[in-house]
PDB file of C-alpha atoms in Angstrom:
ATOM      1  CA  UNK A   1       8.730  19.627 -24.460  1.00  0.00           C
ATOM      2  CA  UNK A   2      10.934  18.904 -21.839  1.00  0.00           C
ATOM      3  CA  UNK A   3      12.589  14.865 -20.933  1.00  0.00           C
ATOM      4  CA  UNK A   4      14.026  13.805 -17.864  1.00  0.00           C
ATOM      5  CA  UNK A   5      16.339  11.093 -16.677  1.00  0.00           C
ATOM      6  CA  UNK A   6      17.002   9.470 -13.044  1.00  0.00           C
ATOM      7  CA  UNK A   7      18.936   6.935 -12.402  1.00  0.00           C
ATOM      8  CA  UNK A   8      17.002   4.860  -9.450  1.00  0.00           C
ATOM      9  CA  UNK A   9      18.136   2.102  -7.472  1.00  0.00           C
ATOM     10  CA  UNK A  10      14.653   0.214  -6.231  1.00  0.00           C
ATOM     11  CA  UNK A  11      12.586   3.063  -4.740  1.00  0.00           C
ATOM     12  CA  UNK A  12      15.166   5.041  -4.699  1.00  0.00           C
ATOM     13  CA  UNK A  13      17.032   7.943  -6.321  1.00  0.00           C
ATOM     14  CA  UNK A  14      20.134   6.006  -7.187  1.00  0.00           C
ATOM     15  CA  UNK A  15      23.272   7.335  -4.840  1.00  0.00           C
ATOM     16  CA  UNK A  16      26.233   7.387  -6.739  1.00  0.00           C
ATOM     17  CA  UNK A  17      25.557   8.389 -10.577  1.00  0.00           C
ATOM     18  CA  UNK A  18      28.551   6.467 -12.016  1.00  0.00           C
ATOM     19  CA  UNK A  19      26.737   3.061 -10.191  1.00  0.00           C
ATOM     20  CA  UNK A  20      23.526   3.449 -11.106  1.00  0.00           C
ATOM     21  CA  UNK A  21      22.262   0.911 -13.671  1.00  0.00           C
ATOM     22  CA  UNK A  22      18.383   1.571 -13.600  1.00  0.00           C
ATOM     23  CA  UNK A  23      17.389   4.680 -15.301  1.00  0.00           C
ATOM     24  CA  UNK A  24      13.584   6.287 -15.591  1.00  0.00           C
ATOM     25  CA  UNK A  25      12.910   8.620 -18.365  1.00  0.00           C
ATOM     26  CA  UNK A  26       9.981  10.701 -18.798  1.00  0.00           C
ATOM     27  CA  UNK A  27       8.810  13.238 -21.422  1.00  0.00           C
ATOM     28  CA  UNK A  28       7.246  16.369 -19.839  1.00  0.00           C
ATOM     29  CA  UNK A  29       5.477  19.674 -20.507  1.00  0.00           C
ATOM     30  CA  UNK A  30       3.947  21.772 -18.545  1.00  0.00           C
ATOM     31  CA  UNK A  31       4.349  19.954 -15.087  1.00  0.00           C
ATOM     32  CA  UNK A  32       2.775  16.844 -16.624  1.00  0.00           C
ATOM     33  CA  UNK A  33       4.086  13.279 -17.894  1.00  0.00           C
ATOM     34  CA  UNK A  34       3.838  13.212 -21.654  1.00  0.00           C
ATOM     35  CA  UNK A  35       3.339  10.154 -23.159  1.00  0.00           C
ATOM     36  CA  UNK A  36       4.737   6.473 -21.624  1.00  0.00           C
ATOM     37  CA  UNK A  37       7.879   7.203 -19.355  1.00  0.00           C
ATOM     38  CA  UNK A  38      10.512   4.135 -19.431  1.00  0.00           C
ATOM     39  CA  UNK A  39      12.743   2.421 -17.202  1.00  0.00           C
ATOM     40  CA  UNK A  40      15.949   1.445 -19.093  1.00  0.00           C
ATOM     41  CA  UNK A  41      18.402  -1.568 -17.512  1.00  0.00           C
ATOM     42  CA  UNK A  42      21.988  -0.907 -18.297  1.00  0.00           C
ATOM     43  CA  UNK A  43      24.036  -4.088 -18.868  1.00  0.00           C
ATOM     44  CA  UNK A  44      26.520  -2.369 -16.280  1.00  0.00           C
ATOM     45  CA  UNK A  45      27.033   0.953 -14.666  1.00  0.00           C
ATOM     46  CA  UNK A  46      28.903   3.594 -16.834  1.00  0.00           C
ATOM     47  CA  UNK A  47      28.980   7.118 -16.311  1.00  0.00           C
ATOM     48  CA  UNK A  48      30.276   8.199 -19.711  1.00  0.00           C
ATOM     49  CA  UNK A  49      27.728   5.413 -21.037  1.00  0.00           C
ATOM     50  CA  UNK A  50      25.509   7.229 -18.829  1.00  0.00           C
ATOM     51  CA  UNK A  51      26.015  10.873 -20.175  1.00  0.00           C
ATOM     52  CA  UNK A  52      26.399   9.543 -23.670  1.00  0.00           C
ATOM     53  CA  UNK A  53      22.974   7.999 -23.365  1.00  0.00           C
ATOM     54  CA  UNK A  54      21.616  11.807 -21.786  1.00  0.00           C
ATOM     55  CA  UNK A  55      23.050  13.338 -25.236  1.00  0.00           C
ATOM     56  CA  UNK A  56      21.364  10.704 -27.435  1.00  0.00           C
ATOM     57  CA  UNK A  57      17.936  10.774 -25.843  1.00  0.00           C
ATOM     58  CA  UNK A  58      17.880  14.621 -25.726  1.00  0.00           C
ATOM     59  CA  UNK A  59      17.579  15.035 -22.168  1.00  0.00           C
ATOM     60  CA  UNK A  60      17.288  18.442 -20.535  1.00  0.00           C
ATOM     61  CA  UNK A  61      17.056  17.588 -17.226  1.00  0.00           C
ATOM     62  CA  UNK A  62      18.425  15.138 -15.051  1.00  0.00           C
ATOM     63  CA  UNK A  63      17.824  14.490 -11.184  1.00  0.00           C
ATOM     64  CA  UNK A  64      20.192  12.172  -9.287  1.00  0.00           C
ATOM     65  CA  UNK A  65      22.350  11.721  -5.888  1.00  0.00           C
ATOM     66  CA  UNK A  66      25.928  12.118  -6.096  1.00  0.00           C
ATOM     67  CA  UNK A  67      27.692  12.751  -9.460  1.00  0.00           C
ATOM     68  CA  UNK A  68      31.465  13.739 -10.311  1.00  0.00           C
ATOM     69  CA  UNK A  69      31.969  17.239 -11.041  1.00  0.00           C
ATOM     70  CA  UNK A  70      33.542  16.260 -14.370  1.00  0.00           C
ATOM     71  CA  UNK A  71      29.924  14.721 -15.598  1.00  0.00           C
ATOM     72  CA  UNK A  72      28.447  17.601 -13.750  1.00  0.00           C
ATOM     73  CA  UNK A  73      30.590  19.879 -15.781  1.00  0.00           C
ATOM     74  CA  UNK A  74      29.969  18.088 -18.992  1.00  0.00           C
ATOM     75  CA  UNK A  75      25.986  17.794 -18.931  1.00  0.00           C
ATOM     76  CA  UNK A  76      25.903  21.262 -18.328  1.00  0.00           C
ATOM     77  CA  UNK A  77      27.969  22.552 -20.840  1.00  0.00           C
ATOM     78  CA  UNK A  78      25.469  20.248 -22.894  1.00  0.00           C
ATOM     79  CA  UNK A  79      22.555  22.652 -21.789  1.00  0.00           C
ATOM     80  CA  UNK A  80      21.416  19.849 -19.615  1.00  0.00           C
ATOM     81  CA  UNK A  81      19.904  21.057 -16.301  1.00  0.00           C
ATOM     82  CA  UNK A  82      21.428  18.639 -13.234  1.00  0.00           C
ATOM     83  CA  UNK A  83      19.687  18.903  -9.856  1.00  0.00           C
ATOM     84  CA  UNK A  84      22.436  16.455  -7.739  1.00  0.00           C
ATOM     85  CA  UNK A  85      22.568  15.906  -4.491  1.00  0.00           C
ATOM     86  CA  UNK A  86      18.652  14.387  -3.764  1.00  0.00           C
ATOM     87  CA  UNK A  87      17.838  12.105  -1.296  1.00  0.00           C
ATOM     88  CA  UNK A  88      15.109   9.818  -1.315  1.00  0.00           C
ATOM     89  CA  UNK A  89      12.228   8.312  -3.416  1.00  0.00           C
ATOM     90  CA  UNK A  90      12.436   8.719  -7.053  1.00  0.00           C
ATOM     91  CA  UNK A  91       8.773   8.999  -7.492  1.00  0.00           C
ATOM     92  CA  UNK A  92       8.487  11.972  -4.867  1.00  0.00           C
ATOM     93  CA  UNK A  93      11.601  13.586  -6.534  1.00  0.00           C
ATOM     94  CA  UNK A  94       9.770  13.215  -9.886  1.00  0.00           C
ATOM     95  CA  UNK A  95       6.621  15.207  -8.630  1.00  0.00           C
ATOM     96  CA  UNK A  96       8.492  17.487  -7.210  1.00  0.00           C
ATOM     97  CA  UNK A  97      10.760  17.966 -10.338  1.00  0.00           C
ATOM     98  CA  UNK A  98       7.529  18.393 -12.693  1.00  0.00           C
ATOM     99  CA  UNK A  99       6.338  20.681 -10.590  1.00  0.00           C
ATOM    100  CA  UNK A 100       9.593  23.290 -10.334  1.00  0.00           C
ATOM    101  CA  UNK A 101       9.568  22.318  -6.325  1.00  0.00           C
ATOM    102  CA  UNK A 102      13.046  20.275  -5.999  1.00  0.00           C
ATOM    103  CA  UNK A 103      16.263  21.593  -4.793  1.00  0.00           C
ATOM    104  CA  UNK A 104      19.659  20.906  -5.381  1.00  0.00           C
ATOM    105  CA  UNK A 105      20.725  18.048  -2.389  1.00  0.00           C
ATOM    106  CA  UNK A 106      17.194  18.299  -1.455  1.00  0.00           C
ATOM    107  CA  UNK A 107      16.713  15.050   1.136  1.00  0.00           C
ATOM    108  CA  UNK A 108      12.839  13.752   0.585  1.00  0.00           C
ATOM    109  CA  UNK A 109      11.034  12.943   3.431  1.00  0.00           C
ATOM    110  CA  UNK A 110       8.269  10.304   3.513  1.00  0.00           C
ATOM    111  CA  UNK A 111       4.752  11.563   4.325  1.00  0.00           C
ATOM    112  CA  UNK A 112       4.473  11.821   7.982  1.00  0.00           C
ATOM    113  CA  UNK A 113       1.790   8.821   8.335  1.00  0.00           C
ATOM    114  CA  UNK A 114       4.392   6.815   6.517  1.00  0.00           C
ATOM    115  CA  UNK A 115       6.895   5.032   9.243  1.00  0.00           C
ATOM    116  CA  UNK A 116      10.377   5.367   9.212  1.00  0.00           C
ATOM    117  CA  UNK A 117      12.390   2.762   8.180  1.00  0.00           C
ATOM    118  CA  UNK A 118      15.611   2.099   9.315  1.00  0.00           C
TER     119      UNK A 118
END
């Protein structure tokens, strides 16, 4: 059994790591939600409160835009497998983390009957 985290912002994977203070965990195995993911509400943004709460909770994997190569570097000397650099909706990154499909600074694009927003 696997757990992810992501810290969003609305729809969105959150931009900036260290200012993210919405995070969505989810237990998984096998490509598939386990259980009743959660969306967590930090008082404030806090990247060490951040990466001390991805030690805590056990997470092995963690999806989010841009993070500072020092929490990069620390997560993954933690065993903790960091796909940075995404770009777009949380929920699409999500499939396509369950599914093995997402790339490092992989920008999401909306389904092409979906209008751009700008």
């Amino acid at each position: 059994m696997r757990k992810l985290l992501i810290p969003i912002q609305g729809d969105f994977v959150a931009p900036r790591f260290d200012l993210a203070t919405e995070i969505f965990m989810a237990r998984f195995e096998n490509g598939e939600v386990v259980g009743e993911p959660k969306t967590i509400i930090m008082e404030r943004p806090s990247d060490e409160g951040l990466c001390q709460m991805i030690v805590e909770e056990h997470i092995t994997d963690v999806v989010c835009g841009g993070i500072e190569e020092l929490h990069y570097n620390f997560l993954v000397w933690k065993k903790v497998k960091v796909l940075d650099g995404i770009i777009g909706g949380w929920q699409m990154a999500l499939e396509k983390a369950l599914s093995g499909r997402l790339q490092q600074g992989e920008i999401l694009q909306q389904n092409s009957d979906e209008p751009l927003s700008l």
